[in-house]
Short mmCIF file of C-alpha atoms (C1' of nucleotides) in Angstrom, two decimals:
data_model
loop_
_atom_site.label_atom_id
_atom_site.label_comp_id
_atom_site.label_asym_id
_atom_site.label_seq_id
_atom_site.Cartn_x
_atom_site.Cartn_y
_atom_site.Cartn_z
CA UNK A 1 39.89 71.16 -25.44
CA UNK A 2 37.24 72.55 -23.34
CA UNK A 3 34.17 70.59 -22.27
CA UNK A 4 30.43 71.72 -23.02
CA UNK A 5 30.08 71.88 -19.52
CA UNK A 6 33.56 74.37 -18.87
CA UNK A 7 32.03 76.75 -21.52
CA UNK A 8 28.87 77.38 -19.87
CA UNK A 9 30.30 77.68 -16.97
CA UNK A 10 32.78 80.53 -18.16
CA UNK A 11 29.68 81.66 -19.83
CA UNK A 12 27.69 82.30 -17.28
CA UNK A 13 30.28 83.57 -14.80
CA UNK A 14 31.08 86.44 -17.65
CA UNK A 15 27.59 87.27 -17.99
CA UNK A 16 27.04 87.76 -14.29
CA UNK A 17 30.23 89.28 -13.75
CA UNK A 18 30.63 91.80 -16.78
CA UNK A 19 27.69 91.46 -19.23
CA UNK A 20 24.61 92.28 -16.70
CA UNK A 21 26.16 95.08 -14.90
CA UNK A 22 28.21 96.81 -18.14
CA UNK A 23 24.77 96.65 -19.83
CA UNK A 24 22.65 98.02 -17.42
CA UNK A 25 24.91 100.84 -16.20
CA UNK A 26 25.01 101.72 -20.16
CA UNK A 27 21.18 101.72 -20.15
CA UNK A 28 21.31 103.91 -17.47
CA UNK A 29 24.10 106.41 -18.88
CA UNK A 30 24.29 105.91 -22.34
CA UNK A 31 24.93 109.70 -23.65
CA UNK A 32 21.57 110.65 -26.52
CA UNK A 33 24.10 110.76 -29.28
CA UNK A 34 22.29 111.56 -32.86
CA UNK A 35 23.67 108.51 -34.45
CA UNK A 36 22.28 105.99 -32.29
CA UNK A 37 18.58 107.52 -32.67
CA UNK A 38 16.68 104.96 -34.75
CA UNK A 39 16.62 107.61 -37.69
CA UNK A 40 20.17 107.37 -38.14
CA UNK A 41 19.88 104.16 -40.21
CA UNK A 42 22.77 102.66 -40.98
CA UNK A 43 24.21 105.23 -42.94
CA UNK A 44 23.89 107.85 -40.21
CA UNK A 45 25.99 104.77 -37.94
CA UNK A 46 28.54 104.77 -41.01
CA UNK A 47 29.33 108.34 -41.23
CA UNK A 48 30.02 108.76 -37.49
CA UNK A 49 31.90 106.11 -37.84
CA UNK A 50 34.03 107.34 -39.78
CA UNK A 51 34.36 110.93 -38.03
CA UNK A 52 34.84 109.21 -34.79
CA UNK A 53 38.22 107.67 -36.22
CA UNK A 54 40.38 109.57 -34.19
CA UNK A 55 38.09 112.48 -33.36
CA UNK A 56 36.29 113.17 -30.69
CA UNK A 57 32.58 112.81 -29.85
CA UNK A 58 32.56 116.78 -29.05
CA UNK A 59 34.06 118.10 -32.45
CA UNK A 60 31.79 115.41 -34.42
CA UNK A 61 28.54 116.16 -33.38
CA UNK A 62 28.13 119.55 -35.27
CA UNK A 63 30.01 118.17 -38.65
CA UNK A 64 28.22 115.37 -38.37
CA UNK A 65 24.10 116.75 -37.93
CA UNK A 66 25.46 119.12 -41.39
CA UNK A 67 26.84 115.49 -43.76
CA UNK A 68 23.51 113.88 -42.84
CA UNK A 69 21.07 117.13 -43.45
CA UNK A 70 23.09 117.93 -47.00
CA UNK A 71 23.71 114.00 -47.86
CA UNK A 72 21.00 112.13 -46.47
CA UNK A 73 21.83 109.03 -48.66
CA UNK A 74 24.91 107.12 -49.73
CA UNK A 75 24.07 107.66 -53.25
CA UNK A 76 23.89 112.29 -52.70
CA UNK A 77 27.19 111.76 -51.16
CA UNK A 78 28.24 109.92 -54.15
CA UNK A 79 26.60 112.37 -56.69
CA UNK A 80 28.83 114.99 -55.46
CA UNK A 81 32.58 116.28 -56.15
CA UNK A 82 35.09 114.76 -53.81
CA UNK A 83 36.26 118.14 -52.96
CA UNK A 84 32.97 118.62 -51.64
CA UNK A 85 33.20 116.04 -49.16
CA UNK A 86 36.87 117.17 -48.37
CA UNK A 87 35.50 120.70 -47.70
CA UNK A 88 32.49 120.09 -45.65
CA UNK A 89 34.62 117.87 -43.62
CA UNK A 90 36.17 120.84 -42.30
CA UNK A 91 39.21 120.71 -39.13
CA UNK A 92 37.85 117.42 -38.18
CA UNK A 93 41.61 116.23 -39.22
CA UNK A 94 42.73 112.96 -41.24
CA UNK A 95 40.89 115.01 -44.40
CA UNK A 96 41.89 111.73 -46.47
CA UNK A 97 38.81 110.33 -44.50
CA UNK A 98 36.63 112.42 -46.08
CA UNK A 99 37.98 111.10 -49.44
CA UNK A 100 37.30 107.41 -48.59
CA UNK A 101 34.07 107.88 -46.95
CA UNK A 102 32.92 109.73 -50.71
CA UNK A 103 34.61 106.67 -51.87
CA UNK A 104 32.37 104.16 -50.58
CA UNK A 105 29.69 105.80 -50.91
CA UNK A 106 30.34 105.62 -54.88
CA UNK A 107 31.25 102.36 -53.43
CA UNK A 108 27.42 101.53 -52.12
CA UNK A 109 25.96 103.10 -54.91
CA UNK A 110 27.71 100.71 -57.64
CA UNK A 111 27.60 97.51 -55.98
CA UNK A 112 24.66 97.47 -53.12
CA UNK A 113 22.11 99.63 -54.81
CA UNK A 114 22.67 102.15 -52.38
CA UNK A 115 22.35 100.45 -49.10
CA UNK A 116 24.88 100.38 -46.57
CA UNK A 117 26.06 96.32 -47.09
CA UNK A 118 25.10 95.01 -43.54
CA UNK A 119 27.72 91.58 -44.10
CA UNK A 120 30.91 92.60 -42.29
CA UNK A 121 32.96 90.96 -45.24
CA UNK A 122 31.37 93.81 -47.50
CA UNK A 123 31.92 96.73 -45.05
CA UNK A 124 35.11 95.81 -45.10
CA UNK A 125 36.08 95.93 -48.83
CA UNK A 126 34.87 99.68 -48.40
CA UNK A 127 37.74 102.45 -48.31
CA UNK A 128 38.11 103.72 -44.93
CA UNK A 129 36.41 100.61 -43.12
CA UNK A 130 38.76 98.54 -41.36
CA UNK A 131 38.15 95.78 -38.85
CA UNK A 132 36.98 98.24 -36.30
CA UNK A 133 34.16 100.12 -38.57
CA UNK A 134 33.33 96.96 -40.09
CA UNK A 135 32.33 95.44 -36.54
CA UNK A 136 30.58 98.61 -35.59
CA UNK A 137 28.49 99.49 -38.47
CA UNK A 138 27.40 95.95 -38.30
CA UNK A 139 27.21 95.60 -35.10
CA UNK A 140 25.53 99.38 -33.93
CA UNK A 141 23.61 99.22 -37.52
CA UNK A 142 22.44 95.78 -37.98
CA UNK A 143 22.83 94.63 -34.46
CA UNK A 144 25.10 91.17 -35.39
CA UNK A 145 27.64 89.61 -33.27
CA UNK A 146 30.97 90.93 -33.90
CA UNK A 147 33.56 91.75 -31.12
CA UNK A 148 34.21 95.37 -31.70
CA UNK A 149 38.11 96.27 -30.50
CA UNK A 150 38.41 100.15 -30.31
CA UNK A 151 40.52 101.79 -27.84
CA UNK A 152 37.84 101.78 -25.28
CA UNK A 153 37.22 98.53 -24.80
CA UNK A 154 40.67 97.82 -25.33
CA UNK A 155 41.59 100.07 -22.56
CA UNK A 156 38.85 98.22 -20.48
CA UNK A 157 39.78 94.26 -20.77
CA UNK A 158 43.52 95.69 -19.94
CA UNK A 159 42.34 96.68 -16.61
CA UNK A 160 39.50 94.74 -15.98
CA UNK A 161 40.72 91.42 -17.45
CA UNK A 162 44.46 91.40 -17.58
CA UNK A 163 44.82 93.53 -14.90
CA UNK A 164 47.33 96.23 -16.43
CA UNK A 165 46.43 100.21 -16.78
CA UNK A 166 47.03 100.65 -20.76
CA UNK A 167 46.19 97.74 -23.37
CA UNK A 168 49.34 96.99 -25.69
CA UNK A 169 50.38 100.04 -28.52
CA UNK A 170 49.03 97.80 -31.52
CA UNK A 171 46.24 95.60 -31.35
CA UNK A 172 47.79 92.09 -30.74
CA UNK A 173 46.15 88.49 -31.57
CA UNK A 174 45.40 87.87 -27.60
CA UNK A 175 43.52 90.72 -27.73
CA UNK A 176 41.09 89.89 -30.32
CA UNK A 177 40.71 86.53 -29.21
CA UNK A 178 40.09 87.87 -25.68
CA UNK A 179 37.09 89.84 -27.33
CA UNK A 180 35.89 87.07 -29.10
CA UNK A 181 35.72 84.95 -26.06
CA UNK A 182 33.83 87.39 -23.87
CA UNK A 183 30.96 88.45 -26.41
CA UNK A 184 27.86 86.87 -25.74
CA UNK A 185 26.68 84.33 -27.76
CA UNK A 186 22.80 85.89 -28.22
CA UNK A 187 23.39 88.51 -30.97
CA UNK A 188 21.03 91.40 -29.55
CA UNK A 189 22.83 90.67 -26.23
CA UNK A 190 26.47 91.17 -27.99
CA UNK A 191 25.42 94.45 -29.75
CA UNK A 192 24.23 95.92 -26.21
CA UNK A 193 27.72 94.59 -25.30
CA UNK A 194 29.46 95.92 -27.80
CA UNK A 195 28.24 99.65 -27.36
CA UNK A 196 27.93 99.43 -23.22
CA UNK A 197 31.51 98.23 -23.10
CA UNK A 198 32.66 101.18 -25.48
CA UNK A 199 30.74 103.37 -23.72
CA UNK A 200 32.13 102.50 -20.45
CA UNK A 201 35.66 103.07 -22.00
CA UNK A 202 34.89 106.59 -22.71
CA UNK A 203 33.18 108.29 -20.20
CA UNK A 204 33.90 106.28 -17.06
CA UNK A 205 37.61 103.71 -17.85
CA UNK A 206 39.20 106.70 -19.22
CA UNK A 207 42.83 106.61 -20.36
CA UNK A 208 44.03 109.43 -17.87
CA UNK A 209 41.73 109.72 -14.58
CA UNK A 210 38.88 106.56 -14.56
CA UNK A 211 36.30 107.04 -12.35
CA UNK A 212 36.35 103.62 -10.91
CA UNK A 213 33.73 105.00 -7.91
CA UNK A 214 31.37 104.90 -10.78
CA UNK A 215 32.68 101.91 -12.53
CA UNK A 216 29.89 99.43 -12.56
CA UNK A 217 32.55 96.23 -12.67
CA UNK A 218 34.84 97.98 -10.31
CA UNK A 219 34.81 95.29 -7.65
CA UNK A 220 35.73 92.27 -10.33
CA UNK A 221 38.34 94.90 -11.84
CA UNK A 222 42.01 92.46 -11.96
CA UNK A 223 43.77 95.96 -12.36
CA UNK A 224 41.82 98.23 -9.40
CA UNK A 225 42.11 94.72 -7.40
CA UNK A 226 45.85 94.73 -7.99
CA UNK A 227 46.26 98.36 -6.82
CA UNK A 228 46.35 99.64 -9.55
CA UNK A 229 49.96 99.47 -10.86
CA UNK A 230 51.46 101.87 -12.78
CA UNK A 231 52.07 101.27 -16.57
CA UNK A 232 55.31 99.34 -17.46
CA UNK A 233 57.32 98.70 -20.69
CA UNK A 234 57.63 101.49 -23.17
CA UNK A 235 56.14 104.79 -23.16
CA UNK A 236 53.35 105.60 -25.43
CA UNK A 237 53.62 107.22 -28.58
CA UNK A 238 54.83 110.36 -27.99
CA UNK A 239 53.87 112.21 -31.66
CA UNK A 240 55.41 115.36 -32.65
CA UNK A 241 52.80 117.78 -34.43
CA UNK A 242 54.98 121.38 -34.83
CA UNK A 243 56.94 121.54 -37.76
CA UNK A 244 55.71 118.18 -39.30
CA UNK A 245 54.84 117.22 -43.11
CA UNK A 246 51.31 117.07 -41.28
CA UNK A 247 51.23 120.26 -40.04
CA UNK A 248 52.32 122.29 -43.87
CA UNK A 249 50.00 119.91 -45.21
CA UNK A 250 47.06 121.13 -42.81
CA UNK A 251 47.72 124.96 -43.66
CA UNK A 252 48.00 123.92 -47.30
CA UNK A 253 44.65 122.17 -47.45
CA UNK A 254 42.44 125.10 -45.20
CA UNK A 255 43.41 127.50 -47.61
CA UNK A 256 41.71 125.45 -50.85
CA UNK A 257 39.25 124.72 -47.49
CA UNK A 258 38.16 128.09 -47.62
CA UNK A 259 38.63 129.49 -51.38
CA UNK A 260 35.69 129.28 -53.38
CA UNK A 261 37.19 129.98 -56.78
CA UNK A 262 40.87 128.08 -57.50
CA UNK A 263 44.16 129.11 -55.40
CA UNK A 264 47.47 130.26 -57.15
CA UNK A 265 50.69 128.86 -56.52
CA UNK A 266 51.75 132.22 -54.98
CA UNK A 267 48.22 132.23 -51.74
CA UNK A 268 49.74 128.21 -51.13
CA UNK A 269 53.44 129.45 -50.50
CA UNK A 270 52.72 132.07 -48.01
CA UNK A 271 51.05 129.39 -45.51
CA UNK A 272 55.28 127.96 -45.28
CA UNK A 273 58.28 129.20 -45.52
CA UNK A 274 60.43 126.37 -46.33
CA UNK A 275 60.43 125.31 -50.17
CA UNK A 276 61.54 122.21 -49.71
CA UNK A 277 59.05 121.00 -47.13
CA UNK A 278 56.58 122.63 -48.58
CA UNK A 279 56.90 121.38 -52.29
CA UNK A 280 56.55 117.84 -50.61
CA UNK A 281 53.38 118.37 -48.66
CA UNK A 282 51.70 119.30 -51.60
CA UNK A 283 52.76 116.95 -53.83
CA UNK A 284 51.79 114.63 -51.15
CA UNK A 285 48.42 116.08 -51.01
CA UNK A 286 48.22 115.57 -54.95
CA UNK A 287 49.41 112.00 -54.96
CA UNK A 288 46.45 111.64 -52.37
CA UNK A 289 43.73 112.76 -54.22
CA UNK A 290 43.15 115.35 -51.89
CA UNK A 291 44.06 118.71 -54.33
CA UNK A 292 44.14 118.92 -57.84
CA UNK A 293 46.50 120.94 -60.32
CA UNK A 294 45.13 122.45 -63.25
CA UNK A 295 47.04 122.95 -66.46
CA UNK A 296 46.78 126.76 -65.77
CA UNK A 297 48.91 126.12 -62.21
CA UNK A 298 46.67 126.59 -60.14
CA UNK A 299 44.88 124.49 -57.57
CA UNK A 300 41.68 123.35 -56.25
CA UNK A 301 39.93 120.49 -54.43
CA UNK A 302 39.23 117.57 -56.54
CA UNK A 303 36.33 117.84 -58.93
CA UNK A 304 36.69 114.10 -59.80
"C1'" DC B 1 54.98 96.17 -38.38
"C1'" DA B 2 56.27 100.85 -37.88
"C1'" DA B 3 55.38 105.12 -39.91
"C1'" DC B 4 52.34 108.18 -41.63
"C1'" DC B 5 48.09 110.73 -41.76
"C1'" DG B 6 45.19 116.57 -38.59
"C1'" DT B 7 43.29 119.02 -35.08
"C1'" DG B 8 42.12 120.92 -30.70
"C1'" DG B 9 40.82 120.39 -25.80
"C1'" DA B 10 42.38 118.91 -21.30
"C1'" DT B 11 45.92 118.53 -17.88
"C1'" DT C 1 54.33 125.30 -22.14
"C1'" DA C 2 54.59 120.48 -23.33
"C1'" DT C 3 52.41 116.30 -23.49
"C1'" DC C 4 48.58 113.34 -23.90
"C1'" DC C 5 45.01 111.55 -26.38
"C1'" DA C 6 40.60 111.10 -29.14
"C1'" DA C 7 34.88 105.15 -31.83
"C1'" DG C 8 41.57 103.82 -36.96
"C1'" DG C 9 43.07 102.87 -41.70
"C1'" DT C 10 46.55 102.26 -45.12
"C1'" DT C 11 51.03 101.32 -46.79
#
DNA sequence: CAACCGTGGAT
DNA sequence: TATCCAAGGTT
């Protein structure tokens, strides 16, 4: 048990240390990204959020300026066709995103009269929100106090904290209480945290060549202070993309992408050669939700 | 908890 | 050319 006395202490060395300096380099190179203009809202946080699972800031922005001109609201999102959402998604990837962010939309519209829930508990009984969106939408959106774990700051406690160049390959329970223990306790304070931290992550702590000449906390950094050892235990995950259920599955989907009247059987074969592997992916894509037969045997994306 | 789920730019 | 990796979530 740690005395009142301990915690400030640990408190105050942290904010010295890492809060003051993360901050105000972020204040000082925080890229103008259109969801973290005040106009955004909390919606405009929400559907970023959502493109940025996996995707990166530079094939967002564009996809992202056209979902916020066509569906300002929660509720237009949710007036339209699923496939709608699925098509003006585009190649951002993961399409079943696109399915779950229509989904809580609907979502929002039913239960919170069309306003993006700002209680993390709520976020997270949305499709498509996990812990990480949850803490983000509630943290960039509402400003709370939530330690928000992406890959960013993960990457960054590794080095600076523990000292090691790549955080574990899953999230583990150290980790999160490592976050929890270094957010500040003033909630304005933890949201600048929160988004300075991140921020850091991408553009200076990156994953292959950081910058740590322009690392604000590079002279407390436990890895950069170690030498910067290389990274031990087992390689990351190295994923195969040629030839992959994934792959037929992406041809599959561009081509009802890009018809505007339903596709024949016949138009989906040619994107594959391979029956087999090709009668899965699109049953896969059915059982998804993300194409629908019709009784006639053709296909489209989902009306419903 | 490991596997699955897209896509494209950088190295 | 092959690999890495990018604001994760769901099963």
């Amino acid at each position: 048990m740690r005395t009142h006395t301990e915690q400030t202490e640990q408190t105050e060395q942290t904010e010295t240390t890492l809060h003051t300096p993360v901050i105000a380099w972020f204040e000082a190179n925080a890229r103008d990204l259109p969801w973290r203009r005040p106009e955004a809202g909390a919606w405009g946080v929400m559907v970023s959020e959502f493109m940025l699972q996996q995707t990166p800031v530079s094939r967002v922005l564009p996809v992202y300026e056209q979902w916020v001109a066509r569906w300002p609201r929660p509720a237009d999102l949710a007036a339209e066709a699923p496939g709608e959402a699925v098509r003006a998604w585009g190649r951002l990837g993961y399409p079943r995103r696109a399915l779950r962010l229509h989904g809580a939309a609907q979502a929002i519209r039913d239960r919170h009269n069309g306003d993006v829930p700002s209680e993390h508990a709520q976020l997270l009984a949305l499709p498509g929100i996990g812990e990480y969106t949850a803490a983000a939408v509630a943290s960039f959106a509402y400003g709370q106090r939530h330690a928000v774990l992406d890959t960013n700051v993960r990457r960054v406690f590794a080095r600076t904290v523990t000292g090691v160049e790549y955080p574990p390959n899953a999230t583990t329970a150290a980790e999160r209480r490592l976050a929890r223990s270094l957010l500040p306790e003033d909630r304005t304070r933890a949201a600048e945290w929160a988004a300075a931290s991140m921020e850091l992550g991408a553009l200076v702590c990156t994953a292959r060549s950081p910058e740590c000449g322009r690392c604000p906390v590079a002279a407390h950094c436990a890895w950069k202070l170690a030498g910067k050892p290389a990274h031990e235990g087992p390689p990351r995950r190295g994923q195969t993309y040629a030839g992959t259920d994934r792959q037929v599955r992406g041809k599959l989907l561009a081509v009802l992408r890009e018809a505007v009247a339903p596709v024949t059987q016949q138009a989906l074969d040619a994107v594959w050669d391979e029956p087999v592997q090709r009668a899965r992916a699109l049953d896969g894509l059915v059982s998804d939700g993300l194409v629908e037969p019709m009784a006639d045997g053709l296909y489209r994306l989902p009306l419903t």
